Short mmCIF file of C-alpha atoms and ligand atoms in Angstrom, two decimals:
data_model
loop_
_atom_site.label_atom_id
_atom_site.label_comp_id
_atom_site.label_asym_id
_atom_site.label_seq_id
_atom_site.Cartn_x
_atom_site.Cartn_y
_atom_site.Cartn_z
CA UNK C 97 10.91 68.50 -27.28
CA UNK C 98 14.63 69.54 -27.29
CA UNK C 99 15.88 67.80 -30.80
CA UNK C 100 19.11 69.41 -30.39
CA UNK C 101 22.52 67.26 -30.80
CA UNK C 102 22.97 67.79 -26.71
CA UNK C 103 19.39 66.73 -25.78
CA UNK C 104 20.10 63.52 -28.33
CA UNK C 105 22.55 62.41 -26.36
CA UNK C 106 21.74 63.37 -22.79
CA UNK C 107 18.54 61.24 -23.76
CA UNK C 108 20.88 58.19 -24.76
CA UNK C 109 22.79 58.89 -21.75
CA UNK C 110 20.00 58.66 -19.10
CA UNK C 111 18.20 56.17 -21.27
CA UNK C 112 19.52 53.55 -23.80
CA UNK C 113 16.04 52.70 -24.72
CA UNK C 114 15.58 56.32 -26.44
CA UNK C 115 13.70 55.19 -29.60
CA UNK C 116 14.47 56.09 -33.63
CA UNK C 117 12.08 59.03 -33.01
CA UNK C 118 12.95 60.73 -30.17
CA UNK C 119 17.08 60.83 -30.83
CA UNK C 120 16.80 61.48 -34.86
CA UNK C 121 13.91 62.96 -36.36
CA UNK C 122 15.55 63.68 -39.13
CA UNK C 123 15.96 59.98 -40.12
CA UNK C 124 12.75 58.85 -38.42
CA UNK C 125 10.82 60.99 -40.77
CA UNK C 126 12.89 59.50 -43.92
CA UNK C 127 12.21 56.17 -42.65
CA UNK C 128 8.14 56.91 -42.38
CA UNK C 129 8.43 58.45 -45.92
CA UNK C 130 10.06 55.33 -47.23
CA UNK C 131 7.80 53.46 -45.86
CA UNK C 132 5.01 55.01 -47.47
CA UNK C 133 6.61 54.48 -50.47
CA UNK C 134 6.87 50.91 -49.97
CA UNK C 135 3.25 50.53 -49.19
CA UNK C 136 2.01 52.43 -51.95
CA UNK C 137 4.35 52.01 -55.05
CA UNK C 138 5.07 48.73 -57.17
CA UNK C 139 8.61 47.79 -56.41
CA UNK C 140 9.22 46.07 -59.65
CA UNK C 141 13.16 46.13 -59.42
CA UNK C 142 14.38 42.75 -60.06
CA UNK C 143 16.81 42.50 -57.45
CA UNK C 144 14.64 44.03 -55.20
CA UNK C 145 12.70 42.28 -52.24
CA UNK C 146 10.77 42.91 -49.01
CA UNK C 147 12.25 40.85 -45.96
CA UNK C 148 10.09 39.20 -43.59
CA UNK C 149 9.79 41.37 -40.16
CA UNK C 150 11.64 38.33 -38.01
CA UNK C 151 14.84 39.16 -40.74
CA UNK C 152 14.59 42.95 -40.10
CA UNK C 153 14.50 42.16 -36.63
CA UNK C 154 17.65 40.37 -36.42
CA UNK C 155 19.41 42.56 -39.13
CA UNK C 156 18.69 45.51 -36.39
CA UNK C 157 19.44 43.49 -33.41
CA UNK C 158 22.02 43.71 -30.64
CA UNK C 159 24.48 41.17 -33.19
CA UNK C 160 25.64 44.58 -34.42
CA UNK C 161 27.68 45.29 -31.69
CA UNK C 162 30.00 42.41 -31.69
CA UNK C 163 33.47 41.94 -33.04
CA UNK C 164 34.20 38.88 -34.36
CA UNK C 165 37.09 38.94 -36.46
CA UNK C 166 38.07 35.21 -37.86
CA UNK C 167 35.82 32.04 -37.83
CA UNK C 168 34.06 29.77 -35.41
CA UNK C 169 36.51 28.44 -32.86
CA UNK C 170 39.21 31.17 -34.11
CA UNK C 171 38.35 34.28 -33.19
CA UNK C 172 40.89 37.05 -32.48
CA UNK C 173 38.32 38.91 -30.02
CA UNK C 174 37.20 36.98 -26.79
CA UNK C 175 33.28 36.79 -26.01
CA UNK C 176 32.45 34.73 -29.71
CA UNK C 177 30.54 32.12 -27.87
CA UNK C 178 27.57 32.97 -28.57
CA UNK C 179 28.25 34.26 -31.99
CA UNK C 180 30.49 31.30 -32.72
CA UNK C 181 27.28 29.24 -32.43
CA UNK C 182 25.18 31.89 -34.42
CA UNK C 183 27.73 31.75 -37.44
CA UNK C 184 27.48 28.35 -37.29
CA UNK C 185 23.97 27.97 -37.82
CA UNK C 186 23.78 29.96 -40.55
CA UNK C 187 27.02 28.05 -42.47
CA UNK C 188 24.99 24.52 -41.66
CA UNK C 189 21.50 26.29 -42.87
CA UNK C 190 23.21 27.23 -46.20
CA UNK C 191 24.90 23.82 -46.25
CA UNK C 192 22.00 21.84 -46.11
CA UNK C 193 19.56 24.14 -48.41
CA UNK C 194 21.83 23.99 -51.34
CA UNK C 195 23.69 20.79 -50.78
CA UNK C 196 27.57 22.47 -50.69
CA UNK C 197 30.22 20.95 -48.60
CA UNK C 198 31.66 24.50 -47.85
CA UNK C 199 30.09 27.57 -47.43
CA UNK C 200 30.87 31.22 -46.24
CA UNK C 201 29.00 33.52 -44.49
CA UNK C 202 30.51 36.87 -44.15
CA UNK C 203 30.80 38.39 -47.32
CA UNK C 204 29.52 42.08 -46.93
CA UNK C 205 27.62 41.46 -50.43
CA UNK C 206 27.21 40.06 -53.62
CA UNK C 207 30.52 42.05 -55.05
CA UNK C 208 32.70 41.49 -52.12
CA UNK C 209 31.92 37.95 -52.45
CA UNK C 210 32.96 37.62 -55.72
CA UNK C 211 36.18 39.94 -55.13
CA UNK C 212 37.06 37.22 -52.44
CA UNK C 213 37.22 33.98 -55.83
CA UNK C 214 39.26 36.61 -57.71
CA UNK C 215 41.87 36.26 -54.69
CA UNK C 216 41.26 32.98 -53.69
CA UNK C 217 41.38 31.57 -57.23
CA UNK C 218 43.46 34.01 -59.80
CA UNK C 219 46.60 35.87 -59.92
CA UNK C 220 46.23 39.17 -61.60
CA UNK C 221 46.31 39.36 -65.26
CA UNK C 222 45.05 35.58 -64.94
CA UNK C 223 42.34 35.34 -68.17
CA UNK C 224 38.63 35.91 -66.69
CA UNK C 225 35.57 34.85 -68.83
CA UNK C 226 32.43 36.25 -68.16
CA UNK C 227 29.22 37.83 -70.09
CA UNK C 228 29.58 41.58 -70.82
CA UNK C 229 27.07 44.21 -68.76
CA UNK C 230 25.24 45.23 -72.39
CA UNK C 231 24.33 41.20 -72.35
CA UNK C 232 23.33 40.72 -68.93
CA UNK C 233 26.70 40.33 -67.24
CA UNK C 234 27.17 41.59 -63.75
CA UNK C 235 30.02 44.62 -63.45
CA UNK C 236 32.42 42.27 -61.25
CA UNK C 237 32.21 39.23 -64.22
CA UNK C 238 35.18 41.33 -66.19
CA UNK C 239 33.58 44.71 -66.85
CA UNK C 240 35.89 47.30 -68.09
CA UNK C 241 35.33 49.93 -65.49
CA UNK C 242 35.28 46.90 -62.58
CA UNK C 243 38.76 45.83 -60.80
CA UNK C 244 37.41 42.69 -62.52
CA UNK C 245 37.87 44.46 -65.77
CA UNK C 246 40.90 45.93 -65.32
CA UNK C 247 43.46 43.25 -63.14
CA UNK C 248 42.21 40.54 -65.10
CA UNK C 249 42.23 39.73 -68.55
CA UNK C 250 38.67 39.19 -69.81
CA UNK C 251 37.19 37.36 -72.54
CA UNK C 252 34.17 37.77 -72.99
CA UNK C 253 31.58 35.62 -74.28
CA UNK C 254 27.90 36.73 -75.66
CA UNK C 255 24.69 36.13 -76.81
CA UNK C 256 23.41 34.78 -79.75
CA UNK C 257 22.01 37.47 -82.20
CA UNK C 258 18.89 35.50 -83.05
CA UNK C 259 17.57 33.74 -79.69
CA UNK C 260 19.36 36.54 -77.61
CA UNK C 261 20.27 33.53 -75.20
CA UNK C 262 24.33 32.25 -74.04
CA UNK C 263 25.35 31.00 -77.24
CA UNK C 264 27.19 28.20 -75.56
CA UNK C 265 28.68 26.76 -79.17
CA UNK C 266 30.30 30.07 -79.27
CA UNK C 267 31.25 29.91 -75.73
CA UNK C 268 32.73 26.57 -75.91
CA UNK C 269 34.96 27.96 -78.84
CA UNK C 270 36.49 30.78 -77.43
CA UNK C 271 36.83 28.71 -74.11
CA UNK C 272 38.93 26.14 -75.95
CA UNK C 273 41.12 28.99 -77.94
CA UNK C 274 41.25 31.48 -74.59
CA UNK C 275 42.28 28.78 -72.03
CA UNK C 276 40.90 31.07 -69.57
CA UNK C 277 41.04 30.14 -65.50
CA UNK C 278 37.96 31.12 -64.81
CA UNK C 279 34.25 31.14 -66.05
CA UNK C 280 31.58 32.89 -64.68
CA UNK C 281 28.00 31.65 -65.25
CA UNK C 282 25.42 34.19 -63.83
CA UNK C 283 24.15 37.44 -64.74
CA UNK C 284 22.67 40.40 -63.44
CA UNK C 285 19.52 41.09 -66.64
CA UNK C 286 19.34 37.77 -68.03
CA UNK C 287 15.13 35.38 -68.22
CA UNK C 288 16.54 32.60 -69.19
CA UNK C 289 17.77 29.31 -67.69
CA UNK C 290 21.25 28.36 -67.08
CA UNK C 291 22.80 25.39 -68.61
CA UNK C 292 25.12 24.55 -65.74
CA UNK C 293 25.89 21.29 -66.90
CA UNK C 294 26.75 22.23 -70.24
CA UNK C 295 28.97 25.16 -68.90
CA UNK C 296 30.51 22.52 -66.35
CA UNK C 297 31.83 20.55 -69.97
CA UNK C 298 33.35 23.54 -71.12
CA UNK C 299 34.77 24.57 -68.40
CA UNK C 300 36.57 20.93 -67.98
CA UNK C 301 37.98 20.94 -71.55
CA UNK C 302 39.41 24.15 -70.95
CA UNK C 303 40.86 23.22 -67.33
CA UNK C 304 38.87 26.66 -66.11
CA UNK C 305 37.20 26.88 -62.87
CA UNK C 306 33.20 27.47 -63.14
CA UNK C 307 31.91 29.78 -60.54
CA UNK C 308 28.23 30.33 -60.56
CA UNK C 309 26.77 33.90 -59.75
CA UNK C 310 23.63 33.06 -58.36
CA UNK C 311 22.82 36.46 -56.73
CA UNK C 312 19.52 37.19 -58.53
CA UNK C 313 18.31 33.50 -58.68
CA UNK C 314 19.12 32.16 -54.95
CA UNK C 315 15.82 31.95 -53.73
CA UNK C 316 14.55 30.56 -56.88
CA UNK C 317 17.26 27.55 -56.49
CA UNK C 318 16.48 27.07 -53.40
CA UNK C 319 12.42 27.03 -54.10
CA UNK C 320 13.06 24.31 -56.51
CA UNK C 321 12.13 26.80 -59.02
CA UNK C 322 15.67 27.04 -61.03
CA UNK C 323 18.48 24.25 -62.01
CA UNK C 324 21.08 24.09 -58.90
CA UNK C 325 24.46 25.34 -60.06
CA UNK C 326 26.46 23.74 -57.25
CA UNK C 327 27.20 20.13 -58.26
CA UNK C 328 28.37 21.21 -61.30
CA UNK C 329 30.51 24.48 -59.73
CA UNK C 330 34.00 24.95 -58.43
CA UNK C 331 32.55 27.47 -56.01
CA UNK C 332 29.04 29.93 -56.22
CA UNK C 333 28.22 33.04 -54.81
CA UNK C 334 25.24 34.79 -53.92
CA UNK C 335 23.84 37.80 -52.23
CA UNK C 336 21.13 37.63 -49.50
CA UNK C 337 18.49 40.25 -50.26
CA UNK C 338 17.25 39.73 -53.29
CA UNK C 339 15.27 36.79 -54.34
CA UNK C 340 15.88 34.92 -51.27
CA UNK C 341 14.42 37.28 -48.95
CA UNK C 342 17.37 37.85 -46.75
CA UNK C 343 18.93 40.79 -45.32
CA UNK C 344 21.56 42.86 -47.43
CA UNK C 345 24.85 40.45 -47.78
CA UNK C 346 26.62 38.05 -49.57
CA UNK C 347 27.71 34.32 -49.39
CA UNK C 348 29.61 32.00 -51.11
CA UNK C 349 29.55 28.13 -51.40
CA UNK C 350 32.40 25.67 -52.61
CA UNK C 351 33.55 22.49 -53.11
CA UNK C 352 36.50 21.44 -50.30
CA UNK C 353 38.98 20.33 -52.33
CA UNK C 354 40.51 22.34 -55.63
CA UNK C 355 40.45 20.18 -58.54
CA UNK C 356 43.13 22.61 -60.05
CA UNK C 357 45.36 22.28 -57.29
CA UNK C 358 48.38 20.74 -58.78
CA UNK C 359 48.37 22.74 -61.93
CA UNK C 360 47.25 26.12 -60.48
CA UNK C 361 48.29 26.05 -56.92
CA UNK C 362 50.89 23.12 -56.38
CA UNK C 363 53.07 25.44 -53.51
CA UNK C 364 49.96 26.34 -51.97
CA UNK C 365 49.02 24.59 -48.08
CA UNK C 366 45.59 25.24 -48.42
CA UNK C 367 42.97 23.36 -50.31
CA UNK C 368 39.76 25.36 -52.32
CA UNK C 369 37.46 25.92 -48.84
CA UNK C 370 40.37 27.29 -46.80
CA UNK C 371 41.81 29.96 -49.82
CA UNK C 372 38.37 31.41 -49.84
CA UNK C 373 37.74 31.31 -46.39
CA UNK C 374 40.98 33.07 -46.17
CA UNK C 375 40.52 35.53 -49.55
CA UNK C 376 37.20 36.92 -47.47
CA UNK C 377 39.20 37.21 -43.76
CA UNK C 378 41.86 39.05 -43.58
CA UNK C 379 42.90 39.03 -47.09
CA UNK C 380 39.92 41.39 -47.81
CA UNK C 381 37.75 42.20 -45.07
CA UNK C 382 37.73 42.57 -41.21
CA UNK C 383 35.11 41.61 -38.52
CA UNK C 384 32.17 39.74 -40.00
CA UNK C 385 28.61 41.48 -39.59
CA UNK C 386 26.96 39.76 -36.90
CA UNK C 387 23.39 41.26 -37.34
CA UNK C 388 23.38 40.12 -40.93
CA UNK C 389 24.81 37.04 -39.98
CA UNK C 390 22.06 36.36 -37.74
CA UNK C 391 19.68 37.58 -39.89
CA UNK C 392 20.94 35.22 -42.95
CA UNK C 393 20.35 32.50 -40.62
CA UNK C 394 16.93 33.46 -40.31
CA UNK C 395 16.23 34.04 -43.63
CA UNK C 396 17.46 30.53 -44.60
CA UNK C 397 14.74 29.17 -41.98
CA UNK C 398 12.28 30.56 -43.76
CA UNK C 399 13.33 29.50 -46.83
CA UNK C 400 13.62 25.86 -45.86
CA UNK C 401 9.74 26.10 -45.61
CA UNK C 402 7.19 24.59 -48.07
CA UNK C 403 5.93 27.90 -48.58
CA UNK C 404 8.71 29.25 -49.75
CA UNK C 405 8.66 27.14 -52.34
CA UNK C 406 5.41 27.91 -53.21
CA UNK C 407 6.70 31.17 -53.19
CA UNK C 408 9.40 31.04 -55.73
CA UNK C 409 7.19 29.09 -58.16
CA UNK C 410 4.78 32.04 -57.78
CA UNK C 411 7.36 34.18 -58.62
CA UNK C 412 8.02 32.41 -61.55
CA UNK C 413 4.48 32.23 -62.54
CA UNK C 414 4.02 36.04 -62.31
CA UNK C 415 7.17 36.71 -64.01
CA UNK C 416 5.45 35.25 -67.00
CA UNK C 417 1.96 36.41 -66.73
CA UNK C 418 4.09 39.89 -66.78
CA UNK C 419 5.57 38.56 -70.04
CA UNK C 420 2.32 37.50 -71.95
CA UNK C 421 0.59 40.91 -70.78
CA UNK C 422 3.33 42.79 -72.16
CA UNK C 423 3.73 40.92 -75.14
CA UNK C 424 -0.19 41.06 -75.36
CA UNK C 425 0.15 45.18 -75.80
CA UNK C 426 2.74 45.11 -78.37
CA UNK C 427 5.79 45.07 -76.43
CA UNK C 428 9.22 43.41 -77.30
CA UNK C 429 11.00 41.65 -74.60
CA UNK C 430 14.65 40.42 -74.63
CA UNK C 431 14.54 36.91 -75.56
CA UNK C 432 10.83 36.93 -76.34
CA UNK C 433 9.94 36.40 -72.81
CA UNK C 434 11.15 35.04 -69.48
CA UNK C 435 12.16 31.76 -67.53
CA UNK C 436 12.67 33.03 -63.87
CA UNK C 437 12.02 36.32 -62.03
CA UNK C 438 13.01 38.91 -64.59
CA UNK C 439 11.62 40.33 -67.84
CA UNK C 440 13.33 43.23 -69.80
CA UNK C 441 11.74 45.82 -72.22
CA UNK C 442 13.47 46.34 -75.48
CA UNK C 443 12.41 50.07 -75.82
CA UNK C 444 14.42 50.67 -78.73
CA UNK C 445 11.78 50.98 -80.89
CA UNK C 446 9.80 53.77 -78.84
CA UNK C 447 10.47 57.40 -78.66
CA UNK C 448 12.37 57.86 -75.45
CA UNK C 449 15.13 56.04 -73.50
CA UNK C 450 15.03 53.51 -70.80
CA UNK C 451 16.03 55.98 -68.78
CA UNK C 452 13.51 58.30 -69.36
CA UNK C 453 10.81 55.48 -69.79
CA UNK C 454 11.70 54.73 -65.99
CA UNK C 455 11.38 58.23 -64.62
CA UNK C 456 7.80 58.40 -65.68
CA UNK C 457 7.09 54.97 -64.61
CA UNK C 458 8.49 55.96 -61.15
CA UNK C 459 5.98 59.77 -61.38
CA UNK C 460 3.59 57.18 -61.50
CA UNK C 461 4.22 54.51 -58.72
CA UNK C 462 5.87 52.01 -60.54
CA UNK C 463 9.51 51.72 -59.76
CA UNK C 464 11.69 49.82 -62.13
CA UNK C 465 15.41 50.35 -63.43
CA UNK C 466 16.79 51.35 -66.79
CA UNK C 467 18.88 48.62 -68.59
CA UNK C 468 21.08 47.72 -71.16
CA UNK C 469 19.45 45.71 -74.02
CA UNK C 470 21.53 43.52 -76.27
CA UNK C 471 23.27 45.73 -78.77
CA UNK C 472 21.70 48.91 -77.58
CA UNK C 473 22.81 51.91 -79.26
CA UNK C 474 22.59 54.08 -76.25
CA UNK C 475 24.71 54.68 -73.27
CA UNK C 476 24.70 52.79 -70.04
CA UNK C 477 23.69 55.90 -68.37
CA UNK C 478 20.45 56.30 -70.48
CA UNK C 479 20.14 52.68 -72.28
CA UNK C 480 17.23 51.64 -74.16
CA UNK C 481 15.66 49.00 -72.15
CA UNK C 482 14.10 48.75 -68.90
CA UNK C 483 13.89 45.52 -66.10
CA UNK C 484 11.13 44.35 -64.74
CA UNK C 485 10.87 41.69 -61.93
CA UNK C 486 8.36 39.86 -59.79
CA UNK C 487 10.02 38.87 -56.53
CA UNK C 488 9.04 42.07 -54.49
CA UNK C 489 4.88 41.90 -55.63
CA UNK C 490 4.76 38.12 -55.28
CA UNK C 491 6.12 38.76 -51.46
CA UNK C 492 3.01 41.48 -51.41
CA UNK C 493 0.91 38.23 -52.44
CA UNK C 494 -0.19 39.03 -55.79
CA UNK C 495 -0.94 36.69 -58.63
CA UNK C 496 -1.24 36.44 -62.20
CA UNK C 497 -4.06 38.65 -62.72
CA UNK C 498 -2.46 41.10 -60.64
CA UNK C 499 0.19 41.22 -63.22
CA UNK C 500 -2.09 41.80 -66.23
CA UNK C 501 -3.19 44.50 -64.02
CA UNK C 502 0.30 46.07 -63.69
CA UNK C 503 0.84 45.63 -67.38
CA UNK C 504 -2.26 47.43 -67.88
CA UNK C 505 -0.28 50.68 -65.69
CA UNK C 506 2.69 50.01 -67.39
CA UNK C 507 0.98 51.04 -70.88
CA UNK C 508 -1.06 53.51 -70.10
CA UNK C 509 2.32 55.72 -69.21
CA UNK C 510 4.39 54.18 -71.54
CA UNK C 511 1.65 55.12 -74.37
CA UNK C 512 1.81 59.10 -72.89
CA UNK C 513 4.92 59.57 -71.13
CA UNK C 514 4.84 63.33 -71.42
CA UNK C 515 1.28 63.64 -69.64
CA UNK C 516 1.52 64.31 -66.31
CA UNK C 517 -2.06 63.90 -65.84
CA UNK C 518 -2.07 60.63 -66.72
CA UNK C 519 0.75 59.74 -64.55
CA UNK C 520 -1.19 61.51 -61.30
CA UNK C 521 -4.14 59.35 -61.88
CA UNK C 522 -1.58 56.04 -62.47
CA UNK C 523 -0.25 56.69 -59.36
CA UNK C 524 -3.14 57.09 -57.14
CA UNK C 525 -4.97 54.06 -58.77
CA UNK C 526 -1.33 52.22 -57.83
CA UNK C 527 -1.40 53.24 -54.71
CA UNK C 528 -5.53 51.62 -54.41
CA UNK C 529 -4.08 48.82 -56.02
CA UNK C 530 -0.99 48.36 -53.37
CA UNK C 531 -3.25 48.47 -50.32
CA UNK C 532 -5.28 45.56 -50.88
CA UNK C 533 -1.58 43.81 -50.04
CA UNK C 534 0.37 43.46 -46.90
CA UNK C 535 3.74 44.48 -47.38
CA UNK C 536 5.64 42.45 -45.23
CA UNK C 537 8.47 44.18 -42.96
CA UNK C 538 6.23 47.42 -43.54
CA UNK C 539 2.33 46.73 -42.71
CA UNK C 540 3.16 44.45 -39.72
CA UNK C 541 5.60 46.38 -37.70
C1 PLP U 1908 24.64 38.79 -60.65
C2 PLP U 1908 25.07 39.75 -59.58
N1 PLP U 1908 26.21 39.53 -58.94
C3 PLP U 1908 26.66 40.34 -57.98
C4 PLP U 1908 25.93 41.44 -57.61
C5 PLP U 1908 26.51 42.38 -56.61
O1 PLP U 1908 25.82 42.50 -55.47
P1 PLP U 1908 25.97 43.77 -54.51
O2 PLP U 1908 25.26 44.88 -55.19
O3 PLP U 1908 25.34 43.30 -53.27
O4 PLP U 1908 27.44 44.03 -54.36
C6 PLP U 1908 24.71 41.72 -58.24
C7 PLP U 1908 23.93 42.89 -57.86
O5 PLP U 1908 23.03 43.33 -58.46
C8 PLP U 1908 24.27 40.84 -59.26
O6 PLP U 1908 23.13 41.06 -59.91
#
């Protein structure tokens, strides 16, 4: 077979069928190896998920090759019939599941998404209150090192040392001192529920705008599974691909009208829906991503489903049995436990890091990420806690007493992270473990 660059593309040339293997075997072979890793590890990475095959259909479909620069009806490139329609399907899908009057679709991802309030919203140096990173806090909710973080003012509010939860008392304190414009109510390593009504009062006594991150927790919302942030929200944003089970992207829902109008914006023509319509296109991006587009629409379908509600409850469910197990073996978990999809290991009383805790949890199968705890003495680049979280294995099918099981692996490396044997025979035993499950988007292709 001629794999040369030349032979690639005479192949395309003569044939624009050529498949993944024939023009790059290079990234065909990655592909089969990630695969295999899909199949046979435990992808317990809480903002992880596996998408159904119909979503990574559409996210590799044809929709990639289209420009479509602006909205339905006001495009800037002709041929948007089609894709007009397509766009619109999703926006009504998202409508409908979550109950917003607005909602935006083209976000490239959960960060983008969130840039696009910043403009829509704030003027630099405008006062930003969010949680920090070390409590849970996502980089873009005022982190230091974030654009967030550094053309904003932030103020940031925490946790309280005992319950390790929002201490919303606090909150509503430094709320009513700070005046700040915006607060963010979300969070990137936090179990517990949020109180979006009791944010929603603070926020109104300190004439802020509340803007819910529900990136992690989408799928749960829309399950039924956690409190819906959006009556009680100036505007929420999301990303697609992680509890929700959509392709890799971001979208954000809003009110239409700014309630703030007058007193933050009175020379502006636009009301809330239009500025962040217009903060994501063209203030901040160019032509939408079709595929993703289409494949958020998708996505959403299958989310309207009664399984999928049975499917976030699971989640839920096994997010917990996770939590007993753990706690069962002597572990400490941030807040004691967990109320959605997430758990995290307070490590600081072990040996190693959560960083190094990780690496031999990944030797043997079990993929996880290293984490900040709540006053951890360590570095973000080493930390002393690790995440855990159930959407991906739930989507594999397991249960409960597939989670004591996991616990069980979880122990036995955590017990003897410097012996490699034991991690080897982790590993395969993961692996026997992983293919009683379909993986979906990897077993059924
Ligand atoms: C709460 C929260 N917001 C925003 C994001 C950003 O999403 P992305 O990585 O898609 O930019 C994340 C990602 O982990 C997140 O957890």
């Amino acid at each position: 077979m001629d794999n040369s660059a030349d032979g690639a593309i005479a192949r395309l040339d003569t044939n624009g069928q050529a498949s993944l293997a024939a023009v790059d075997c290079h990234v065909h072979e990655l592909l089969l190896r990630q695969e295999r890793q899909e199949r046979t590890t435990l992808k317990l990475i809480a903002s992880e998920n596996f998408a159904s095959s119909a979503v990574l259909e559409a996210t590799g479909s044809i929709f990639t090759n289209k420009y479509a620069e602006g909205y339905p009806g006001a495009r800037y490139y002709a041929g948007n019939e089609i894709v007009d329609e397509l766009e619109t399907l999703a926006i009504e899908r998202l409508k409908a599941l979550f109950g917003s009057e607005h909602a935006n679709v083209q976000p490239y991802s959960g960060s983008p998404a969130n840039q696009a309030v910043y403009r829509a919203l704030l003027s630099p140096r405008d006062k930003v209150m969010g949680l920090p990173l070390p409590e849970g806090g996502h980089l873009t909710h005022g982190w230091s090192v974030n654009f967030s973080g550094t053309d904003y003012q932030r103020v940031p509010y925490g946790l309280h040392e005992k319950t390790q939860q929002i201490d919303y008392d606090r909150l509503r304190e430094t709320a009513r001192r700070e005046r700040p414009k915006l607060i963010w109510v979300g969070g990137t390593a936090y179990p517990r529920i949020f109180d979006y009504a009791a944010m929603a009062e603070i926020a109104a006594e300190a004439n802020s705008y509340l803007v819910a991150d529900i990136a992690h927790i989408s799928g749960l919302i829309v399950a039924g599974a956690h409190p819906n942030p959006v009556a009680h929200c100036d505007v929420v944003t999301s990303t697609s691909h992680k509890s929700i089970r959509g392709p890799r992207g971001g979208f954000i829902l809003s009110k239409n009208e700014d309630r703030y109008q007058a007193l933050y914006h009175p020379t502006s023509k636009y009301n809330l829906a239009r500025r962040i319509d217009r903060a994501v296109f063209p203030q901040l991006q160019g032509g939408p991503h079709m595929n993703i587009i289409a494949a958020l629409a998708v996505a959403l379908q299958e989310a309207a489903t009664p399984a999928f509600r049975t499917y976030g409850h699971q989640i839920v469910r096994n997010a917990k049995a996770l939590a007993e197990a753990l706690l069962d073996r002597g572990y400490d978990l941030v807040t004691g436990g967990t109320d959605n999809h997430m758990l995290i290991l307070d490590l600081r009383a072990r040996p190693l890091s959560g960083k190094a805790y990780a690496e031999r949890l990944a030797r043997a199968g079990i993929i996880t990420n290293f984490n900040m705890v709540p006053g951890d003495p360590r570095d973000p680049a080493v930390t002393s806690g690790i995440r855990l979280g159930s959407p991906a294995v739930t989507s594999m099918g397991m249960r409960e007493e597939e989670m004591v099981q996991i616990a069980a692996f979880i122990d036995l490396v955590c017990r003897q992270p410097d012996d490699e044997k034991v991690h080897a025979n982790v590993r395969r035993d993961v692996a026997d473990f992983c293919a009683a499950f379909d993986v979906p988007g990897v077993s059924d292709r």
